[in-house]
Coordinates of C-alpha atoms in Angstrom, one line a residue:
Chain A
M168 CA 214.7 203.9 276.4
M169 CA 213.7 202.6 273.0
H170 CA 215.2 199.7 270.9
L171 CA 213.9 198.9 267.4
H172 CA 214.7 195.4 266.1
I173 CA 214.3 195.2 262.4
L174 CA 213.1 191.6 261.5
G175 CA 212.2 192.4 257.9
C176 CA 212.0 195.6 255.8
H177 CA 211.3 194.7 252.2
S178 CA 208.1 194.7 250.1
A179 CA 206.4 191.7 248.8
T180 CA 208.4 190.0 246.1
P181 CA 210.6 187.6 248.0
K182 CA 214.3 187.0 247.3
A183 CA 216.3 184.6 249.1
N184 CA 217.7 187.1 251.6
L185 CA 215.1 189.8 251.7
H186 CA 212.4 189.5 254.4
P187 CA 209.0 191.1 254.4
T188 CA 208.0 193.7 257.1
A189 CA 208.2 193.0 260.8
Q190 CA 209.8 194.7 263.6
V191 CA 209.9 194.5 267.4
L192 CA 209.8 197.8 269.4
D193 CA 211.1 197.5 272.9
F194 CA 209.4 200.7 274.3
N195 CA 210.3 201.5 277.8
G196 CA 210.9 197.8 278.5
E197 CA 207.7 196.5 276.9
L198 CA 208.1 194.4 273.7
C199 CA 205.6 195.1 270.9
L200 CA 205.7 193.3 267.6
I201 CA 204.7 195.5 264.6
D202 CA 203.6 193.7 261.5
C203 CA 204.4 190.0 260.9
G204 CA 205.4 189.0 257.4
E205 CA 206.1 185.3 256.6
G206 CA 209.1 183.9 258.5
T207 CA 208.9 186.4 261.4
Q208 CA 209.1 183.6 264.0
V209 CA 212.4 182.4 262.5
R210 CA 213.7 186.0 262.5
L211 CA 212.7 186.4 266.2
R212 CA 214.8 183.3 267.0
Q213 CA 217.7 184.5 265.0
Q214 CA 217.7 187.8 266.9
K215 CA 217.3 185.9 270.2
I216 CA 214.1 187.8 271.1
K217 CA 212.2 185.9 273.8
F218 CA 208.7 184.9 272.5
T219 CA 207.2 185.2 276.0
R220 CA 208.1 188.9 276.2
I221 CA 205.8 189.7 273.2
K222 CA 202.4 190.5 274.7
H223 CA 201.1 193.0 272.0
I224 CA 201.0 192.5 268.2
F225 CA 200.1 195.4 265.9
I226 CA 199.1 194.6 262.3
S227 CA 198.9 197.6 259.9
H228 CA 196.9 195.9 257.2
L229 CA 196.1 192.5 255.7
H230 CA 198.5 192.4 252.8
G231 CA 200.5 189.2 253.0
D232 CA 203.9 190.8 253.4
H233 CA 202.7 192.3 256.7
C234 CA 200.7 189.4 258.2
Y235 CA 201.3 185.9 256.7
G236 CA 203.7 185.1 259.5
L237 CA 201.1 185.7 262.2
I238 CA 199.4 182.3 262.1
G239 CA 202.7 180.5 262.5
L240 CA 203.8 182.6 265.4
I241 CA 200.4 182.0 267.1
S242 CA 200.8 178.3 266.6
T243 CA 204.3 178.3 267.9
F244 CA 203.2 180.2 271.1
G245 CA 200.8 177.3 271.6
L246 CA 203.5 174.6 271.1
L247 CA 205.6 176.5 273.7
K248 CA 202.7 176.3 276.1
R249 CA 202.3 180.0 276.3
E250 CA 199.9 181.1 279.1
A251 CA 199.9 184.9 279.0
D252 CA 197.1 186.7 277.0
L253 CA 198.1 187.9 273.6
H254 CA 196.6 191.1 272.3
I255 CA 196.3 191.6 268.5
Y256 CA 195.4 195.0 267.0
G257 CA 194.6 195.0 263.3
P258 CA 192.0 195.6 260.7
K259 CA 188.5 194.2 261.0
G260 CA 188.7 190.7 259.5
I261 CA 191.9 189.8 261.2
K262 CA 190.1 187.5 263.8
K263 CA 188.4 185.6 261.0
F264 CA 191.7 185.4 259.1
I265 CA 193.4 183.7 262.1
N266 CA 190.6 181.8 263.6
I267 CA 189.6 179.9 260.4
Q268 CA 193.2 178.7 260.0
L269 CA 193.3 177.6 263.6
E270 CA 189.9 175.8 263.2
L271 CA 190.8 174.0 260.0
S272 CA 194.2 172.8 261.4
K273 CA 192.5 171.8 264.6
T274 CA 194.9 173.9 266.6
Y275 CA 193.9 174.9 270.1
T276 CA 196.0 177.6 271.8
S277 CA 196.9 177.2 275.5
Y278 CA 196.4 180.9 276.0
K279 CA 193.8 183.6 275.2
I280 CA 194.0 185.7 272.1
I281 CA 192.2 189.0 272.4
F282 CA 191.6 190.6 269.1
H283 CA 191.1 194.3 268.9
E284 CA 189.6 194.9 265.4
L285 CA 190.0 198.4 264.0
T286 CA 187.6 200.2 261.7
S287 CA 188.0 203.9 262.4
T288 CA 189.5 206.1 259.7
K289 CA 190.3 208.7 262.4
S290 CA 193.2 208.3 264.8
E291 CA 192.2 206.7 268.1
I292 CA 194.0 205.5 271.2
I293 CA 194.0 201.6 271.1
L294 CA 196.3 200.8 274.0
E295 CA 196.7 202.6 277.4
H296 CA 199.7 201.0 279.0
N297 CA 201.1 202.3 282.3
K298 CA 204.3 203.1 280.4
F299 CA 202.9 204.4 277.1
T300 CA 199.9 204.8 274.9
V301 CA 199.4 203.6 271.4
E302 CA 197.3 205.4 268.9
T303 CA 196.5 204.6 265.2
I304 CA 197.8 206.7 262.3
P305 CA 195.3 206.3 259.6
L306 CA 197.2 205.8 256.3
D307 CA 196.3 205.9 252.6
H308 CA 196.9 202.5 251.0
R309 CA 195.0 200.2 248.6
I310 CA 193.4 198.5 251.6
Y311 CA 192.4 199.7 255.1
T312 CA 195.7 200.5 256.8
N313 CA 196.8 202.0 260.1
G314 CA 200.2 203.1 261.3
F315 CA 200.9 203.2 265.0
F316 CA 202.1 205.9 267.3
F317 CA 203.8 204.9 270.5
R318 CA 203.9 207.8 273.0
G319 CA 205.7 207.5 276.4
K320 CA 203.8 208.6 279.5
S321 CA 205.1 211.9 281.1
R322 CA 208.0 211.3 283.3
D323 CA 208.8 212.5 286.9
R324 CA 210.9 215.6 287.4
K325 CA 214.6 214.9 288.0
L326 CA 215.8 215.2 291.5
L327 CA 218.7 217.7 292.1
I328 CA 220.3 215.4 294.7
N329 CA 222.9 217.9 296.0
Q330 CA 220.2 220.4 296.7
V331 CA 218.0 218.0 298.3
E332 CA 220.7 216.7 300.6
E333 CA 221.8 220.2 301.5
F334 CA 218.4 220.9 302.9
G335 CA 218.6 217.6 304.8
I336 CA 215.3 216.4 303.3
D337 CA 214.4 212.8 304.3
V338 CA 214.4 210.1 301.5
A339 CA 210.8 209.5 302.3
Y340 CA 209.9 212.7 300.5
Y341 CA 211.8 212.0 297.2
K342 CA 208.8 210.5 295.5
S343 CA 206.6 213.5 296.1
I344 CA 209.3 215.9 295.2
K345 CA 209.8 214.2 291.9
K346 CA 206.0 214.5 291.3
G347 CA 206.5 218.3 291.7
K348 CA 205.5 219.0 295.4
D349 CA 207.1 221.8 297.5
I350 CA 208.6 220.8 300.9
K351 CA 208.1 222.4 304.3
L352 CA 211.3 222.0 306.4
D353 CA 211.3 221.2 310.2
D354 CA 211.9 224.9 310.9
G355 CA 208.8 225.8 308.8
T356 CA 210.7 227.1 305.8
L357 CA 208.9 226.3 302.5
V358 CA 211.2 225.2 299.8
K359 CA 209.8 225.5 296.3
N360 CA 210.0 222.4 294.0
E361 CA 211.9 224.2 291.3
R362 CA 214.9 224.5 293.7
L363 CA 214.9 220.8 294.3
T364 CA 214.3 219.4 290.7
E365 CA 214.8 220.1 287.1
P366 CA 212.3 219.3 284.3
P367 CA 212.0 215.7 283.1
N368 CA 213.2 214.5 279.7
P369 CA 210.4 214.8 277.2
P370 CA 208.4 211.5 276.8
N371 CA 209.9 209.4 274.1
S372 CA 207.9 208.6 271.0
Y373 CA 207.9 206.3 267.9
A374 CA 205.7 206.4 264.8
Y375 CA 205.4 203.6 262.4
C376 CA 204.0 204.4 258.9
S377 CA 203.8 201.6 256.5
D378 CA 202.2 201.2 253.9
T379 CA 201.0 204.5 252.5
A380 CA 200.9 206.9 249.6
F381 CA 202.4 210.4 250.3
K382 CA 200.0 211.8 252.9
P383 CA 200.9 215.4 253.8
S384 CA 198.1 215.5 256.5
L385 CA 200.2 213.1 258.5
V386 CA 202.5 216.0 259.5
E387 CA 200.2 217.3 262.2
Q388 CA 200.0 214.0 264.1
L389 CA 203.7 213.2 263.7
N390 CA 204.7 216.6 264.9
Q391 CA 208.1 216.4 266.8
V392 CA 208.0 212.6 267.1
E393 CA 211.4 211.3 268.2
V394 CA 211.7 208.5 265.7
L395 CA 209.7 208.1 262.5
Y396 CA 209.7 204.9 260.5
H397 CA 208.2 205.8 257.1
E398 CA 207.9 203.5 254.1
S399 CA 209.8 204.3 251.0
T400 CA 209.1 201.6 248.5
F401 CA 210.2 203.6 245.5
L402 CA 212.7 206.2 244.4
E403 CA 211.6 209.6 243.0
K404 CA 212.3 208.4 239.4
D405 CA 209.5 205.8 239.8
E406 CA 207.1 208.1 241.4
D407 CA 204.4 207.1 238.9
L408 CA 204.4 203.6 240.5
C409 CA 203.5 205.2 243.8
F410 CA 200.2 206.6 242.4
K411 CA 199.2 203.1 241.1
T412 CA 200.3 201.1 244.2
K413 CA 199.8 203.8 246.9
H414 CA 203.3 203.7 248.2
S415 CA 205.8 206.5 248.9
T416 CA 209.2 207.6 247.6
A417 CA 212.2 208.2 249.8
K418 CA 211.9 211.9 249.1
Q419 CA 208.2 211.9 250.1
A420 CA 209.1 210.2 253.4
A421 CA 211.7 212.8 254.0
I422 CA 209.3 215.7 253.3
I423 CA 207.0 214.3 256.0
A424 CA 209.9 214.0 258.4
Q425 CA 211.1 217.5 257.7
K426 CA 207.7 219.2 257.9
A427 CA 206.9 217.2 261.1
Q428 CA 210.3 218.2 262.6
V429 CA 211.0 214.7 263.7
K430 CA 214.3 213.8 265.2
H431 CA 215.3 210.7 263.4
L432 CA 213.9 209.2 260.2
I433 CA 214.2 205.4 259.3
L434 CA 213.2 204.3 255.9
G435 CA 212.0 200.8 255.1
H436 CA 209.6 198.6 252.9
F437 CA 212.2 198.6 250.1
S438 CA 211.3 197.3 246.7
A439 CA 213.6 194.5 245.4
R440 CA 213.9 196.4 242.1
Y441 CA 216.9 198.6 243.2
R442 CA 220.3 197.2 243.5
D443 CA 221.9 199.7 245.7
E444 CA 219.6 200.6 248.7
N445 CA 221.9 203.5 249.7
T446 CA 220.2 205.5 246.9
Y447 CA 217.1 205.7 249.2
K448 CA 219.3 207.4 251.8
V449 CA 220.9 209.8 249.3
E450 CA 217.6 210.8 247.9
A451 CA 216.0 211.3 251.4
E452 CA 218.9 213.3 252.8
T453 CA 218.6 216.0 250.2
I454 CA 215.6 216.9 252.3
F455 CA 216.1 215.5 255.8
E456 CA 219.0 214.3 258.0
P457 CA 219.7 212.0 259.8
T458 CA 218.0 209.4 257.6
Y459 CA 218.7 205.7 258.4
L460 CA 217.9 202.7 256.3
A461 CA 216.2 199.7 258.0
K462 CA 218.2 196.5 257.7
S463 CA 217.1 193.0 258.7
G464 CA 218.9 191.9 261.8
Q465 CA 219.7 195.4 262.9
C466 CA 218.7 197.1 266.1
F467 CA 218.4 200.9 266.5
S468 CA 218.7 202.2 270.1
F469 CA 217.5 205.7 271.2
E470 CA 217.8 206.9 274.8
Chain B
M272 CA 214.7 160.2 236.4
M273 CA 213.8 161.5 239.8
H274 CA 215.3 164.3 241.9
L275 CA 214.0 165.2 245.3
H276 CA 214.8 168.6 246.6
I277 CA 214.5 168.9 250.4
L278 CA 213.2 172.4 251.4
G279 CA 212.5 171.6 255.0
C280 CA 212.4 168.4 257.0
H281 CA 211.7 169.3 260.6
S282 CA 208.6 169.2 262.8
A283 CA 206.8 172.2 264.1
T284 CA 208.8 174.0 266.8
P285 CA 211.0 176.4 264.9
K286 CA 214.6 177.0 265.5
A287 CA 216.6 179.6 263.6
N288 CA 217.9 177.1 261.0
L289 CA 215.4 174.3 261.0
H290 CA 212.7 174.5 258.4
P291 CA 209.2 172.9 258.5
T292 CA 208.3 170.3 255.8
A293 CA 208.4 171.0 252.1
Q294 CA 209.9 169.2 249.2
V295 CA 210.0 169.5 245.4
L296 CA 209.9 166.2 243.6
D297 CA 211.2 166.5 240.0
F298 CA 209.5 163.3 238.7
N299 CA 210.3 162.5 235.0
G300 CA 210.8 166.2 234.4
E301 CA 207.7 167.4 236.1
L302 CA 208.0 169.5 239.3
C303 CA 205.6 168.8 242.1
L304 CA 205.7 170.6 245.4
I305 CA 204.8 168.3 248.3
D306 CA 203.8 170.1 251.5
C307 CA 204.5 173.8 252.0
G308 CA 205.6 174.9 255.5
E309 CA 206.2 178.6 256.3
G310 CA 209.1 180.0 254.3
T311 CA 208.9 177.6 251.5
Q312 CA 209.0 180.3 248.9
V313 CA 212.3 181.6 250.3
R314 CA 213.8 178.1 250.3
L315 CA 212.7 177.7 246.6
R316 CA 214.6 180.8 245.9
Q317 CA 217.6 179.6 247.7
Q318 CA 217.7 176.4 245.9
K319 CA 217.1 178.3 242.5
I320 CA 214.0 176.2 241.6
K321 CA 211.9 178.1 239.0
F322 CA 208.5 179.0 240.4
T323 CA 206.9 178.7 236.9
R324 CA 207.8 175.0 236.7
I325 CA 205.6 174.1 239.7
K326 CA 202.1 173.2 238.4
H327 CA 201.0 170.8 241.1
I328 CA 201.0 171.2 244.9
F329 CA 200.2 168.3 247.2
I330 CA 199.4 169.1 250.8
S331 CA 199.3 166.1 253.2
H332 CA 197.3 167.7 256.0
L333 CA 196.4 171.1 257.4
H334 CA 198.8 171.2 260.4
G335 CA 200.7 174.5 260.1
D336 CA 204.2 173.0 259.6
H337 CA 202.9 171.4 256.4
C338 CA 200.9 174.3 254.9
Y339 CA 201.4 177.7 256.4
G340 CA 203.7 178.7 253.5
L341 CA 201.1 178.1 250.8
I342 CA 199.3 181.4 251.0
G343 CA 202.6 183.3 250.6
L344 CA 203.6 181.2 247.6
I345 CA 200.2 181.7 245.9
S346 CA 200.5 185.4 246.5
T347 CA 203.9 185.5 245.0
F348 CA 202.9 183.6 242.0
G349 CA 200.4 186.4 241.5
L350 CA 203.0 189.2 241.9
L351 CA 205.1 187.3 239.3
K352 CA 202.1 187.4 236.9
R353 CA 201.9 183.7 236.7
E354 CA 199.4 182.6 234.0
A355 CA 199.4 178.8 234.1
D356 CA 196.8 177.0 236.2
L357 CA 197.9 175.8 239.6
H358 CA 196.5 172.5 240.9
I359 CA 196.4 172.1 244.6
Y360 CA 195.6 168.7 246.1
G361 CA 194.8 168.6 249.8
P362 CA 192.2 167.8 252.6
K363 CA 188.7 169.2 252.3
G364 CA 188.9 172.7 253.8
I365 CA 192.0 173.8 252.0
K366 CA 190.1 175.9 249.6
K367 CA 188.4 177.8 252.3
F368 CA 191.7 178.1 254.2
I369 CA 193.3 179.8 251.2
N370 CA 190.3 181.7 249.7
I371 CA 189.5 183.5 253.0
Q372 CA 192.9 184.9 253.2
L373 CA 193.0 186.0 249.6
E374 CA 189.6 187.6 250.1
L375 CA 190.5 189.5 253.3
S376 CA 193.8 190.7 251.9
K377 CA 192.0 191.7 248.6
T378 CA 194.5 189.6 246.7
Y379 CA 193.5 188.6 243.2
T380 CA 195.5 186.0 241.3
S381 CA 196.4 186.4 237.7
Y382 CA 196.0 182.6 237.2
K383 CA 193.5 179.9 238.0
I384 CA 193.8 177.9 241.1
I385 CA 192.2 174.5 240.9
F386 CA 191.5 172.8 244.2
H387 CA 191.2 169.1 244.4
E388 CA 189.8 168.5 247.9
L389 CA 190.3 165.1 249.3
T390 CA 188.0 163.3 251.6
S391 CA 188.4 159.5 251.0
T392 CA 190.0 157.3 253.6
K393 CA 190.8 154.8 250.9
S394 CA 193.7 155.2 248.4
E395 CA 192.5 156.9 245.2
I396 CA 194.2 158.1 242.1
I397 CA 194.2 162.0 242.1
L398 CA 196.4 162.8 239.2
E399 CA 196.7 161.0 235.8
H400 CA 199.7 162.7 234.0
N401 CA 201.1 161.4 230.8
K402 CA 204.4 160.6 232.6
F403 CA 203.1 159.4 235.9
T404 CA 200.1 158.9 238.2
V405 CA 199.7 160.1 241.8
E406 CA 197.6 158.2 244.3
T407 CA 196.9 159.0 247.9
I408 CA 198.4 157.0 250.8
P409 CA 195.9 157.3 253.7
L410 CA 197.9 157.9 256.9
D411 CA 197.0 157.7 260.5
H412 CA 197.5 161.1 262.2
R413 CA 195.6 163.4 264.6
I414 CA 193.9 165.0 261.7
Y415 CA 192.9 163.8 258.1
T416 CA 196.1 163.1 256.4
N417 CA 197.3 161.6 253.1
G418 CA 200.7 160.6 251.9
F419 CA 201.3 160.5 248.0
F420 CA 202.5 157.8 245.8
F421 CA 204.1 158.8 242.5
R422 CA 204.2 156.1 240.0
G423 CA 205.9 156.4 236.6
K424 CA 204.1 155.1 233.5
S425 CA 205.4 151.8 232.0
R426 CA 208.2 152.5 229.7
D427 CA 209.0 151.2 226.2
R428 CA 211.2 148.1 225.7
K429 CA 214.9 148.9 225.1
L430 CA 216.1 148.6 221.5
L431 CA 219.1 146.2 221.0
I432 CA 220.5 148.5 218.3
N433 CA 223.3 146.1 217.1
Q434 CA 220.6 143.4 216.5
V435 CA 218.2 145.8 214.7
E436 CA 221.0 147.1 212.4
E437 CA 222.2 143.6 211.7
F438 CA 218.7 142.7 210.3
G439 CA 218.8 146.0 208.3
I440 CA 215.5 147.2 209.8
D441 CA 214.4 150.6 208.7
V442 CA 214.4 153.4 211.4
A443 CA 210.7 153.9 210.7
Y444 CA 209.9 150.6 212.5
Y445 CA 211.9 151.4 215.7
K446 CA 209.0 153.0 217.6
S447 CA 206.7 149.9 217.1
I448 CA 209.5 147.6 217.9
K449 CA 210.0 149.4 221.2
K450 CA 206.3 149.0 221.9
G451 CA 206.8 145.1 221.6
K452 CA 205.9 144.4 217.9
D453 CA 207.5 141.6 215.9
I454 CA 208.9 142.5 212.5
K455 CA 208.5 140.9 209.1
L456 CA 211.6 141.3 206.9
D457 CA 211.6 142.0 203.2
D458 CA 212.3 138.3 202.5
G459 CA 209.3 137.3 204.6
T460 CA 211.2 136.1 207.7
L461 CA 209.4 136.9 211.0
V462 CA 211.8 138.3 213.7
K463 CA 210.3 137.9 217.2
N464 CA 210.5 141.1 219.2
E465 CA 212.5 139.5 222.1
R466 CA 215.5 139.2 219.6
L467 CA 215.3 142.9 219.0
T468 CA 214.7 144.4 222.5
E469 CA 215.3 143.9 226.1
P470 CA 212.7 144.6 228.9
P471 CA 212.4 148.2 229.9
N472 CA 213.5 149.5 233.2
P473 CA 210.8 149.2 235.8
P474 CA 208.7 152.4 236.2
N475 CA 210.2 154.6 238.9
S476 CA 208.2 155.3 242.0
Y477 CA 208.3 157.6 245.0
A478 CA 206.1 157.4 248.1
Y479 CA 205.8 160.2 250.6
C480 CA 204.5 159.4 254.1
S481 CA 204.4 162.3 256.5
D482 CA 202.8 162.6 259.2
T483 CA 201.7 159.2 260.5
A484 CA 201.7 156.8 263.4
F485 CA 203.3 153.4 262.7
K486 CA 200.9 151.9 260.2
P487 CA 201.8 148.3 259.2
S488 CA 199.0 148.2 256.7
L489 CA 201.0 150.6 254.5
V490 CA 203.3 147.8 253.6
E491 CA 201.0 146.4 250.9
Q492 CA 200.6 149.7 249.0
L493 CA 204.3 150.6 249.4
N494 CA 205.5 147.2 248.1
Q495 CA 208.8 147.6 246.2
V496 CA 208.5 151.3 245.8
E497 CA 211.9 152.7 244.7
V498 CA 212.2 155.6 247.2
L499 CA 210.2 155.9 250.4
Y500 CA 210.2 159.1 252.4
H501 CA 208.8 158.2 255.8
E502 CA 208.5 160.5 258.8
S503 CA 210.5 159.6 261.9
T504 CA 209.7 162.4 264.4
F505 CA 211.0 160.3 267.4
L506 CA 213.6 157.8 268.4
E507 CA 212.5 154.5 269.9
K508 CA 213.3 155.6 273.4
D509 CA 210.5 158.1 273.1
E510 CA 208.0 155.8 271.6
D511 CA 205.4 156.7 274.1
L512 CA 205.3 160.2 272.5
C513 CA 204.4 158.6 269.3
F514 CA 201.1 157.2 270.6
K515 CA 200.2 160.5 272.0
T516 CA 201.1 162.6 268.9
K517 CA 200.5 160.0 266.2
H518 CA 204.0 160.1 264.8
S519 CA 206.6 157.3 264.1
T520 CA 210.1 156.4 265.3
A521 CA 213.0 155.9 263.0
K522 CA 212.8 152.1 263.8
Q523 CA 209.2 152.0 262.8
A524 CA 209.9 153.8 259.6
A525 CA 212.6 151.2 258.9
I526 CA 210.3 148.3 259.6
I527 CA 207.8 149.6 257.0
A528 CA 210.8 150.0 254.5
Q529 CA 212.0 146.5 255.2
K530 CA 208.6 144.7 255.0
A531 CA 207.7 146.7 251.8
Q532 CA 211.0 145.8 250.3
V533 CA 211.6 149.4 249.2
K534 CA 215.0 150.2 247.5
H535 CA 215.9 153.4 249.4
L536 CA 214.5 154.9 252.6
I537 CA 214.7 158.6 253.5
L538 CA 213.8 159.8 256.9
G539 CA 212.5 163.2 257.8
H540 CA 210.1 165.4 260.0
F541 CA 212.7 165.4 262.7
S542 CA 212.0 166.7 266.2
A543 CA 214.2 169.6 267.5
R544 CA 214.6 167.6 270.8
Y545 CA 217.6 165.6 269.6
R546 CA 221.0 167.1 269.3
D547 CA 222.5 164.5 266.9
E548 CA 220.2 163.6 264.0
N549 CA 222.6 160.8 262.9
T550 CA 221.0 158.7 265.8
Y551 CA 217.9 158.4 263.6
K552 CA 220.0 156.8 260.9
V553 CA 221.8 154.5 263.3
E554 CA 218.5 153.3 264.7
A555 CA 216.8 152.7 261.4
E556 CA 219.9 150.9 259.9
T557 CA 219.6 148.2 262.6
I558 CA 216.6 147.2 260.4
F559 CA 216.9 148.6 256.9
E560 CA 219.8 149.8 254.7
P561 CA 220.4 152.1 252.9
T562 CA 218.7 154.8 255.0
Y563 CA 219.3 158.5 254.3
L564 CA 218.4 161.5 256.4
A565 CA 216.7 164.4 254.7
K566 CA 218.5 167.7 255.1
S567 CA 217.3 171.2 254.0
G568 CA 219.0 172.3 250.9
Q569 CA 219.9 168.7 249.8
C570 CA 218.9 167.1 246.5
F571 CA 218.6 163.3 246.2
S572 CA 218.8 162.0 242.7
F573 CA 217.7 158.5 241.5
E574 CA 218.1 157.2 238.0

């Protein structure tokens, strides 16, 4: 079960109603905040997301439109007398970035902040949770940047309840059957597991890639991911701007999605220069379908 | 001529529609930003205030609800390719506060930022403009804090145009008459200035006092100020919270206004704990009238 709440999905230049990047991923019941542009705490309130449920924050890079809202959120957690630890994953420097502001404003948090500073340019697992793992996706931007890959843990096999009951198997054995064990009945008959179960649903997965230049080598890591969020700051007609700024076009995002055989593609990090955002979708869908456009305030749900 | 645009007027805990402190004072045609809570740049856009017209930013203290929006605004000025110098007046430390963030995010501004770091606990003139001066108002808060006093320059005397024309005085002399000079007519008669002019309007003035505990010694400096903005975080029934947090009640703000014989009082920095903000006004007006409540998006104009 995976819900993606879009808090903001635009690039830096602010307009009155366009918000910089931030999203909350509810991944198998665990809330992760990914990037935290200015105003994120207000957007969290507007979308009625409980602050206390956020235990992990992932910051892709230290450009302002992805992290200037972090200090405000951290301070507010303190005002709300948060007690739970807060884990922050981001580029080396993020600890100094935050701590100097807390220090100069004489703000003391009521809870512990654990910084996980990243430096590797190779993908690495940065969180092992009992429901999922998170690994970095090294991206190609003007500054050290990582995307994040959320991978659900393998699930139990599904019980064929009619079969199990027909054999008169006691409920006490259900857990081990779901783990794949065979069962010996009271009369000594051995029942093979495959008669009692069917294969589990594949683990769910989400990959977040913002900001990055077109990077075909991502395809291998992103192979068959269920949902890919890929930045598309520009349209193909402005591809020259991508080279300069190290961003991608909608078409390039779609090429990655197609080659990696992902299930769903969500585009975001839109430039304010285009009037009609639907053009991003039209451009991407010449290559890959279904493509969705991120929109502040929207929640995507995937089973 | 004085217009005060309220961008935000609430204390720290964010709610979806309550914004932290920031205001733009248009003082004799010059735009000054006073405090800069998170989201200020978006509020500036919403109120259609031209970014390029802001040349001076005054930060009272380094608590987040008064300054977390500054780094975003500075970055956006850069994205908009600002060229004009930007003057920032605030507590010692503000330069480090901003520069470390710019450095870590590898953001280079296209314009010059001139920091004026304040340390004095006595009032001092920090800006001498040809239209006004700005002096600090040392406040009493949990951290080093200054209010700001904007004082218009003395104006010219007002020409009594009928009189001047009756004497047949040439236009070339008007400027010196307005400066207070007497005039010798062609026939040798001396006309005293008071027959040709009336006294100028008194210089306009605005005092911003946020955040502060009740500080009766402010009365002397605030004497007869035209418009006083004074924080009133709490109501009298919660006065005990003022001691702990070094804030003021609406009543205390009104006592300062009354004793200083100000013309208009504006209250702000409201706590989110009260449902009906009008109670602040009711409480203050038992002591001083007229009292206005600041409101995000509102513009107060004073001639």
